[in-house]
PDB file of C-alpha atoms in Angstrom:
ATOM      1  CA  UNK A   1     -13.671 -12.605  12.254  1.00  0.00           C
ATOM      2  CA  UNK A   2     -13.262  -9.781   9.620  1.00  0.00           C
ATOM      3  CA  UNK A   3     -10.340  -9.620   6.935  1.00  0.00           C
ATOM      4  CA  UNK A   4      -8.705 -10.062   3.499  1.00  0.00           C
ATOM      5  CA  UNK A   5      -7.183 -13.064   2.358  1.00  0.00           C
ATOM      6  CA  UNK A   6      -5.052 -14.222  -0.005  1.00  0.00           C
ATOM      7  CA  UNK A   7      -3.804 -17.753  -1.051  1.00  0.00           C
ATOM      8  CA  UNK A   8      -1.657 -19.087  -1.946  1.00  0.00           C
ATOM      9  CA  UNK A   9       0.910 -17.931   0.439  1.00  0.00           C
ATOM     10  CA  UNK A  10       3.720 -18.742  -2.193  1.00  0.00           C
ATOM     11  CA  UNK A  11       2.980 -19.859  -6.214  1.00  0.00           C
ATOM     12  CA  UNK A  12       5.833 -21.234  -8.619  1.00  0.00           C
ATOM     13  CA  UNK A  13       5.179 -21.006 -12.204  1.00  0.00           C
ATOM     14  CA  UNK A  14       7.091 -22.544 -15.335  1.00  0.00           C
ATOM     15  CA  UNK A  15       7.104 -19.437 -18.226  1.00  0.00           C
ATOM     16  CA  UNK A  16       3.891 -19.400 -20.034  1.00  0.00           C
ATOM     17  CA  UNK A  17       1.708 -20.279 -17.531  1.00  0.00           C
ATOM     18  CA  UNK A  18      -1.101 -18.503 -16.787  1.00  0.00           C
ATOM     19  CA  UNK A  19      -1.762 -18.433 -13.279  1.00  0.00           C
ATOM     20  CA  UNK A  20      -4.506 -16.943 -11.151  1.00  0.00           C
ATOM     21  CA  UNK A  21      -4.045 -15.803  -7.709  1.00  0.00           C
ATOM     22  CA  UNK A  22      -7.394 -15.325  -5.080  1.00  0.00           C
ATOM     23  CA  UNK A  23      -8.013 -12.536  -3.412  1.00  0.00           C
ATOM     24  CA  UNK A  24     -11.445 -12.491  -0.855  1.00  0.00           C
ATOM     25  CA  UNK A  25     -12.625 -10.308   1.677  1.00  0.00           C
ATOM     26  CA  UNK A  26     -15.491  -9.982   4.111  1.00  0.00           C
ATOM     27  CA  UNK A  27     -15.870  -6.546   5.256  1.00  0.00           C
ATOM     28  CA  UNK A  28     -18.075  -5.428   2.952  1.00  0.00           C
ATOM     29  CA  UNK A  29     -15.955  -2.910   1.245  1.00  0.00           C
ATOM     30  CA  UNK A  30     -16.712  -1.539  -1.929  1.00  0.00           C
ATOM     31  CA  UNK A  31     -13.510  -0.986  -3.044  1.00  0.00           C
ATOM     32  CA  UNK A  32     -10.852  -4.092  -4.202  1.00  0.00           C
ATOM     33  CA  UNK A  33      -7.344  -3.064  -5.319  1.00  0.00           C
ATOM     34  CA  UNK A  34      -4.548  -5.397  -6.261  1.00  0.00           C
ATOM     35  CA  UNK A  35      -0.695  -4.416  -5.874  1.00  0.00           C
ATOM     36  CA  UNK A  36       2.899  -5.662  -6.758  1.00  0.00           C
ATOM     37  CA  UNK A  37       5.779  -5.115  -4.709  1.00  0.00           C
ATOM     38  CA  UNK A  38       9.617  -5.542  -6.005  1.00  0.00           C
ATOM     39  CA  UNK A  39      11.995  -5.541  -3.959  1.00  0.00           C
ATOM     40  CA  UNK A  40      13.122  -2.006  -2.904  1.00  0.00           C
ATOM     41  CA  UNK A  41      10.278  -0.034  -4.761  1.00  0.00           C
ATOM     42  CA  UNK A  42       7.160   0.782  -2.973  1.00  0.00           C
ATOM     43  CA  UNK A  43       3.400  -0.326  -4.095  1.00  0.00           C
ATOM     44  CA  UNK A  44       2.333  -0.056  -7.730  1.00  0.00           C
ATOM     45  CA  UNK A  45      -1.596  -0.394  -8.609  1.00  0.00           C
ATOM     46  CA  UNK A  46      -2.428  -3.232 -10.842  1.00  0.00           C
ATOM     47  CA  UNK A  47      -6.083  -3.045 -11.079  1.00  0.00           C
ATOM     48  CA  UNK A  48      -8.424  -1.661  -9.568  1.00  0.00           C
ATOM     49  CA  UNK A  49     -12.367  -2.109  -9.507  1.00  0.00           C
ATOM     50  CA  UNK A  50     -14.928  -0.213  -7.229  1.00  0.00           C
ATOM     51  CA  UNK A  51     -17.919  -2.193  -7.895  1.00  0.00           C
ATOM     52  CA  UNK A  52     -19.152  -4.928  -9.342  1.00  0.00           C
ATOM     53  CA  UNK A  53     -18.620  -5.743 -12.391  1.00  0.00           C
ATOM     54  CA  UNK A  54     -16.278  -2.921 -13.123  1.00  0.00           C
ATOM     55  CA  UNK A  55     -12.473  -2.480 -13.053  1.00  0.00           C
ATOM     56  CA  UNK A  56      -9.983  -0.100 -14.054  1.00  0.00           C
ATOM     57  CA  UNK A  57      -6.722  -0.472 -15.191  1.00  0.00           C
ATOM     58  CA  UNK A  58      -3.413   1.221 -13.042  1.00  0.00           C
ATOM     59  CA  UNK A  59      -0.139   2.001 -13.685  1.00  0.00           C
ATOM     60  CA  UNK A  60       1.278  -1.271 -14.890  1.00  0.00           C
ATOM     61  CA  UNK A  61      -2.065  -3.375 -16.254  1.00  0.00           C
ATOM     62  CA  UNK A  62      -0.384  -4.754 -19.003  1.00  0.00           C
ATOM     63  CA  UNK A  63      -0.004  -8.373 -19.147  1.00  0.00           C
ATOM     64  CA  UNK A  64      -2.179  -8.770 -16.027  1.00  0.00           C
ATOM     65  CA  UNK A  65      -6.200  -9.532 -16.351  1.00  0.00           C
ATOM     66  CA  UNK A  66      -8.554  -9.606 -13.326  1.00  0.00           C
ATOM     67  CA  UNK A  67     -12.490 -10.027 -13.482  1.00  0.00           C
ATOM     68  CA  UNK A  68     -15.253  -8.553 -10.026  1.00  0.00           C
ATOM     69  CA  UNK A  69     -18.344 -11.121 -10.412  1.00  0.00           C
ATOM     70  CA  UNK A  70     -18.895 -10.406  -6.554  1.00  0.00           C
ATOM     71  CA  UNK A  71     -18.238  -7.826  -4.328  1.00  0.00           C
ATOM     72  CA  UNK A  72     -16.372  -9.687  -2.234  1.00  0.00           C
ATOM     73  CA  UNK A  73     -13.830 -11.772  -4.741  1.00  0.00           C
ATOM     74  CA  UNK A  74     -11.243  -9.524  -7.016  1.00  0.00           C
ATOM     75  CA  UNK A  75      -8.915 -12.574  -8.718  1.00  0.00           C
ATOM     76  CA  UNK A  76      -5.988 -11.477 -10.443  1.00  0.00           C
ATOM     77  CA  UNK A  77      -4.559 -13.490 -13.325  1.00  0.00           C
ATOM     78  CA  UNK A  78      -1.104 -13.279 -14.236  1.00  0.00           C
ATOM     79  CA  UNK A  79      -0.895 -13.984 -18.064  1.00  0.00           C
ATOM     80  CA  UNK A  80       2.487 -15.487 -20.214  1.00  0.00           C
ATOM     81  CA  UNK A  81       2.181 -11.911 -21.671  1.00  0.00           C
ATOM     82  CA  UNK A  82       3.542 -10.726 -18.263  1.00  0.00           C
ATOM     83  CA  UNK A  83       7.165 -10.390 -18.971  1.00  0.00           C
ATOM     84  CA  UNK A  84       8.695  -9.963 -15.295  1.00  0.00           C
ATOM     85  CA  UNK A  85       5.858 -11.612 -13.317  1.00  0.00           C
ATOM     86  CA  UNK A  86       8.287 -12.772 -10.437  1.00  0.00           C
ATOM     87  CA  UNK A  87       7.487 -10.169  -6.982  1.00  0.00           C
ATOM     88  CA  UNK A  88       5.417 -10.071  -3.810  1.00  0.00           C
ATOM     89  CA  UNK A  89       1.670  -9.107  -5.265  1.00  0.00           C
ATOM     90  CA  UNK A  90      -0.634  -7.564  -2.893  1.00  0.00           C
ATOM     91  CA  UNK A  91      -4.367  -7.059  -2.695  1.00  0.00           C
ATOM     92  CA  UNK A  92      -6.559  -4.308  -0.832  1.00  0.00           C
ATOM     93  CA  UNK A  93     -10.114  -3.291  -0.498  1.00  0.00           C
ATOM     94  CA  UNK A  94     -11.763   0.092   1.070  1.00  0.00           C
ATOM     95  CA  UNK A  95     -15.166   1.498   2.391  1.00  0.00           C
ATOM     96  CA  UNK A  96     -16.190   3.979  -0.766  1.00  0.00           C
ATOM     97  CA  UNK A  97     -18.367   5.517   2.364  1.00  0.00           C
ATOM     98  CA  UNK A  98     -18.825   8.896   2.941  1.00  0.00           C
ATOM     99  CA  UNK A  99     -17.862   9.458   5.933  1.00  0.00           C
ATOM    100  CA  UNK A 100     -14.656   7.145   5.235  1.00  0.00           C
ATOM    101  CA  UNK A 101     -11.261   8.325   4.672  1.00  0.00           C
ATOM    102  CA  UNK A 102      -9.705   6.199   2.164  1.00  0.00           C
ATOM    103  CA  UNK A 103      -7.348   3.993   4.306  1.00  0.00           C
ATOM    104  CA  UNK A 104      -7.294   0.426   2.349  1.00  0.00           C
ATOM    105  CA  UNK A 105      -6.737  -2.882   4.356  1.00  0.00           C
ATOM    106  CA  UNK A 106      -4.013  -5.192   2.959  1.00  0.00           C
ATOM    107  CA  UNK A 107      -4.817  -8.999   2.894  1.00  0.00           C
ATOM    108  CA  UNK A 108      -0.948 -11.076   3.681  1.00  0.00           C
ATOM    109  CA  UNK A 109       0.219 -10.819  -0.187  1.00  0.00           C
ATOM    110  CA  UNK A 110       1.269 -14.302  -2.717  1.00  0.00           C
ATOM    111  CA  UNK A 111       4.772 -14.551  -3.754  1.00  0.00           C
ATOM    112  CA  UNK A 112       4.757 -15.159  -7.422  1.00  0.00           C
ATOM    113  CA  UNK A 113       8.073 -17.004  -8.505  1.00  0.00           C
ATOM    114  CA  UNK A 114       8.606 -17.880 -12.067  1.00  0.00           C
ATOM    115  CA  UNK A 115      10.771 -21.039 -12.528  1.00  0.00           C
TER     116      UNK A 115
ATOM    117  CA  UNK B   1       7.265   9.937 -12.515  1.00  0.00           C
ATOM    118  CA  UNK B   2       7.445   9.663  -8.952  1.00  0.00           C
ATOM    119  CA  UNK B   3       4.571  11.896  -7.549  1.00  0.00           C
ATOM    120  CA  UNK B   4       5.381  10.616  -3.244  1.00  0.00           C
ATOM    121  CA  UNK B   5       9.080  10.275  -2.493  1.00  0.00           C
ATOM    122  CA  UNK B   6      10.910   8.711   0.232  1.00  0.00           C
ATOM    123  CA  UNK B   7      13.978   9.915  -0.135  1.00  0.00           C
ATOM    124  CA  UNK B   8      16.118   7.487   2.833  1.00  0.00           C
ATOM    125  CA  UNK B   9      16.011   3.649   1.627  1.00  0.00           C
ATOM    126  CA  UNK B  10      16.844   3.132   5.333  1.00  0.00           C
ATOM    127  CA  UNK B  11      17.186   4.765   8.973  1.00  0.00           C
ATOM    128  CA  UNK B  12      18.986   3.735  11.951  1.00  0.00           C
ATOM    129  CA  UNK B  13      18.142   5.156  15.481  1.00  0.00           C
ATOM    130  CA  UNK B  14      18.797   3.555  18.839  1.00  0.00           C
ATOM    131  CA  UNK B  15      15.786   2.747  21.170  1.00  0.00           C
ATOM    132  CA  UNK B  16      14.055   5.089  23.478  1.00  0.00           C
ATOM    133  CA  UNK B  17      14.317   8.027  21.299  1.00  0.00           C
ATOM    134  CA  UNK B  18      12.742   9.573  18.444  1.00  0.00           C
ATOM    135  CA  UNK B  19      12.628   8.096  14.475  1.00  0.00           C
ATOM    136  CA  UNK B  20      11.742  10.875  12.238  1.00  0.00           C
ATOM    137  CA  UNK B  21      10.463   9.013   8.517  1.00  0.00           C
ATOM    138  CA  UNK B  22       9.875  11.615   5.817  1.00  0.00           C
ATOM    139  CA  UNK B  23       8.120  11.738   2.454  1.00  0.00           C
ATOM    140  CA  UNK B  24       7.710  14.398  -0.150  1.00  0.00           C
ATOM    141  CA  UNK B  25       4.953  15.194  -2.673  1.00  0.00           C
ATOM    142  CA  UNK B  26       4.863  16.979  -5.676  1.00  0.00           C
ATOM    143  CA  UNK B  27       1.160  16.433  -7.000  1.00  0.00           C
ATOM    144  CA  UNK B  28      -0.769  20.079  -4.939  1.00  0.00           C
ATOM    145  CA  UNK B  29      -3.946  18.261  -6.070  1.00  0.00           C
ATOM    146  CA  UNK B  30      -3.384  15.999  -3.159  1.00  0.00           C
ATOM    147  CA  UNK B  31      -5.911  15.749  -0.372  1.00  0.00           C
ATOM    148  CA  UNK B  32      -5.362  12.914   2.108  1.00  0.00           C
ATOM    149  CA  UNK B  33      -1.646  11.604   3.335  1.00  0.00           C
ATOM    150  CA  UNK B  34      -1.172   7.997   4.879  1.00  0.00           C
ATOM    151  CA  UNK B  35       1.466   5.850   6.535  1.00  0.00           C
ATOM    152  CA  UNK B  36       1.357   1.981   6.352  1.00  0.00           C
ATOM    153  CA  UNK B  37       3.948  -0.019   8.416  1.00  0.00           C
ATOM    154  CA  UNK B  38       5.248  -3.285   7.143  1.00  0.00           C
ATOM    155  CA  UNK B  39       6.503  -6.517   7.444  1.00  0.00           C
ATOM    156  CA  UNK B  40       8.715  -9.137   5.179  1.00  0.00           C
ATOM    157  CA  UNK B  41       5.926 -11.550   3.529  1.00  0.00           C
ATOM    158  CA  UNK B  42       3.045  -9.256   4.957  1.00  0.00           C
ATOM    159  CA  UNK B  43       0.551  -7.324   4.261  1.00  0.00           C
ATOM    160  CA  UNK B  44       0.725  -3.469   4.948  1.00  0.00           C
ATOM    161  CA  UNK B  45      -1.066  -2.520   7.741  1.00  0.00           C
ATOM    162  CA  UNK B  46      -2.092   1.733   7.711  1.00  0.00           C
ATOM    163  CA  UNK B  47      -0.619   2.767  10.797  1.00  0.00           C
ATOM    164  CA  UNK B  48      -1.898   6.664  11.055  1.00  0.00           C
ATOM    165  CA  UNK B  49      -3.390   9.865   8.539  1.00  0.00           C
ATOM    166  CA  UNK B  50      -4.055  13.348   8.039  1.00  0.00           C
ATOM    167  CA  UNK B  51      -5.708  15.285   6.087  1.00  0.00           C
ATOM    168  CA  UNK B  52      -4.773  18.968   4.220  1.00  0.00           C
ATOM    169  CA  UNK B  53      -6.846  20.859   6.858  1.00  0.00           C
ATOM    170  CA  UNK B  54      -4.390  19.996   8.992  1.00  0.00           C
ATOM    171  CA  UNK B  55      -0.482  19.701   9.867  1.00  0.00           C
ATOM    172  CA  UNK B  56      -0.302  17.680  12.734  1.00  0.00           C
ATOM    173  CA  UNK B  57      -1.946  14.093  13.993  1.00  0.00           C
ATOM    174  CA  UNK B  58      -1.209  12.419  16.967  1.00  0.00           C
ATOM    175  CA  UNK B  59      -1.937   8.418  18.216  1.00  0.00           C
ATOM    176  CA  UNK B  60      -0.189   7.672  21.014  1.00  0.00           C
ATOM    177  CA  UNK B  61       3.636   7.175  20.209  1.00  0.00           C
ATOM    178  CA  UNK B  62       2.883   8.511  16.492  1.00  0.00           C
ATOM    179  CA  UNK B  63       2.939  11.527  15.388  1.00  0.00           C
ATOM    180  CA  UNK B  64       2.384  12.779  11.454  1.00  0.00           C
ATOM    181  CA  UNK B  65       3.818  15.979  10.514  1.00  0.00           C
ATOM    182  CA  UNK B  66       1.836  17.767   6.936  1.00  0.00           C
ATOM    183  CA  UNK B  67       3.479  20.999   5.902  1.00  0.00           C
ATOM    184  CA  UNK B  68       1.866  21.670   2.645  1.00  0.00           C
ATOM    185  CA  UNK B  69       3.993  24.513   1.251  1.00  0.00           C
ATOM    186  CA  UNK B  70       7.020  22.649   1.024  1.00  0.00           C
ATOM    187  CA  UNK B  71       5.278  19.534  -0.416  1.00  0.00           C
ATOM    188  CA  UNK B  72       6.921  17.671   2.853  1.00  0.00           C
ATOM    189  CA  UNK B  73       5.014  15.111   4.977  1.00  0.00           C
ATOM    190  CA  UNK B  74       6.701  13.341   8.095  1.00  0.00           C
ATOM    191  CA  UNK B  75       6.504  10.303  10.748  1.00  0.00           C
ATOM    192  CA  UNK B  76       7.794  10.630  14.707  1.00  0.00           C
ATOM    193  CA  UNK B  77       8.053   7.740  16.684  1.00  0.00           C
ATOM    194  CA  UNK B  78       8.722   8.823  19.548  1.00  0.00           C
ATOM    195  CA  UNK B  79       9.631   6.556  21.771  1.00  0.00           C
ATOM    196  CA  UNK B  80      11.508   3.819  19.241  1.00  0.00           C
ATOM    197  CA  UNK B  81      11.101   0.286  19.990  1.00  0.00           C
ATOM    198  CA  UNK B  82      12.795  -2.917  18.566  1.00  0.00           C
ATOM    199  CA  UNK B  83       8.966  -3.778  17.616  1.00  0.00           C
ATOM    200  CA  UNK B  84       8.856  -0.443  15.253  1.00  0.00           C
ATOM    201  CA  UNK B  85      12.078  -2.286  13.029  1.00  0.00           C
ATOM    202  CA  UNK B  86       9.205  -2.188   9.397  1.00  0.00           C
ATOM    203  CA  UNK B  87       9.096  -0.639   6.433  1.00  0.00           C
ATOM    204  CA  UNK B  88       6.979   2.415   6.231  1.00  0.00           C
ATOM    205  CA  UNK B  89       5.179   3.551   2.991  1.00  0.00           C
ATOM    206  CA  UNK B  90       3.492   7.239   2.844  1.00  0.00           C
ATOM    207  CA  UNK B  91       0.668   7.488   0.319  1.00  0.00           C
ATOM    208  CA  UNK B  92      -1.353  10.123  -0.724  1.00  0.00           C
ATOM    209  CA  UNK B  93      -4.725  10.273  -2.312  1.00  0.00           C
ATOM    210  CA  UNK B  94      -6.466  13.126  -4.299  1.00  0.00           C
ATOM    211  CA  UNK B  95      -9.931  13.254  -3.098  1.00  0.00           C
ATOM    212  CA  UNK B  96     -10.771   9.900  -2.004  1.00  0.00           C
ATOM    213  CA  UNK B  97      -9.521   8.383  -5.229  1.00  0.00           C
ATOM    214  CA  UNK B  98      -6.377   5.423  -5.611  1.00  0.00           C
ATOM    215  CA  UNK B  99      -3.618   6.108  -3.339  1.00  0.00           C
ATOM    216  CA  UNK B 100      -0.028   6.443  -4.624  1.00  0.00           C
ATOM    217  CA  UNK B 101       2.633   5.196  -2.493  1.00  0.00           C
ATOM    218  CA  UNK B 102       6.261   5.854  -2.075  1.00  0.00           C
ATOM    219  CA  UNK B 103       9.229   3.968  -2.203  1.00  0.00           C
ATOM    220  CA  UNK B 104       9.264   2.878   1.453  1.00  0.00           C
ATOM    221  CA  UNK B 105      11.711   3.673   3.982  1.00  0.00           C
ATOM    222  CA  UNK B 106      13.595   0.694   6.208  1.00  0.00           C
ATOM    223  CA  UNK B 107      13.591   1.757   9.986  1.00  0.00           C
ATOM    224  CA  UNK B 108      15.654  -0.416  12.535  1.00  0.00           C
ATOM    225  CA  UNK B 109      15.553   0.339  16.594  1.00  0.00           C
ATOM    226  CA  UNK B 110      18.905  -0.556  18.246  1.00  0.00           C
ATOM    227  CA  UNK B 111      18.298  -1.921  21.677  1.00  0.00           C
TER     228      UNK B 111
END
C-alpha cells in the first residue's frame, strides 16, 4: 500500500559523526520535505525539493544536507556541523498537480539522539 | 517571527463536549489553511483544510472556521472523544507553497 517510510525509527549518534536519515515514498508525489520537531515547538522546515536533482533550503538548513536523485527518495544527512541535532525528524511529501491542494503526507518520523 | 501562532499549549475538555482549538496568523498572503493531528512518536496526519475564499468547512465531527479580518482560524470538535487526545497543529501556505506550522496545542479529552 502507498505511503511514506522513514528509517530507522530510532538512531543514536556520537558527537562528531555524520548520520543519514532515509525517506522513501511510493505516492508518486512531486515534492518532498524534511522537518524537525523539538519538544513544545512546531515543525520547522529544514530542506525541501519540488523536482528531482533540485532542492531548496528551509528555515533551519545549517548543518544539514540533502539529495534528490530519485523522485521516490529524499535522504537527509545530519552533519557534525549541526550544533544541536537531537530531535524528532519528519519527512513529508505532496503532489503539486493543479487540481491538488498542498496537503502534506508525513512519514512516521526518526528520533535522533546524540550521545 | 512566528507567522502562525497557537497561543494555548494545552486544552482539556470532558468527553462529549466541544473542543475549540485556536490559531492566529500574521501573513495576510496566506490563502490555504490546514489542521493536523499528531500522536507521540508518530508523524502528523492531515485532518481538515480551508481555502481563504471560504469561512467554514465541515467534515463529520470536525469544523474549521476562518475569520480573515481577524486573521484567526479555529477547529471545533463535536462531540469530543478520548481518541481525539493528541497534539493539533495548524498550518498555512501562500499560493500552494511550503507550509508554515504553529507550535501545536495538546488536547486532552477526559472520560
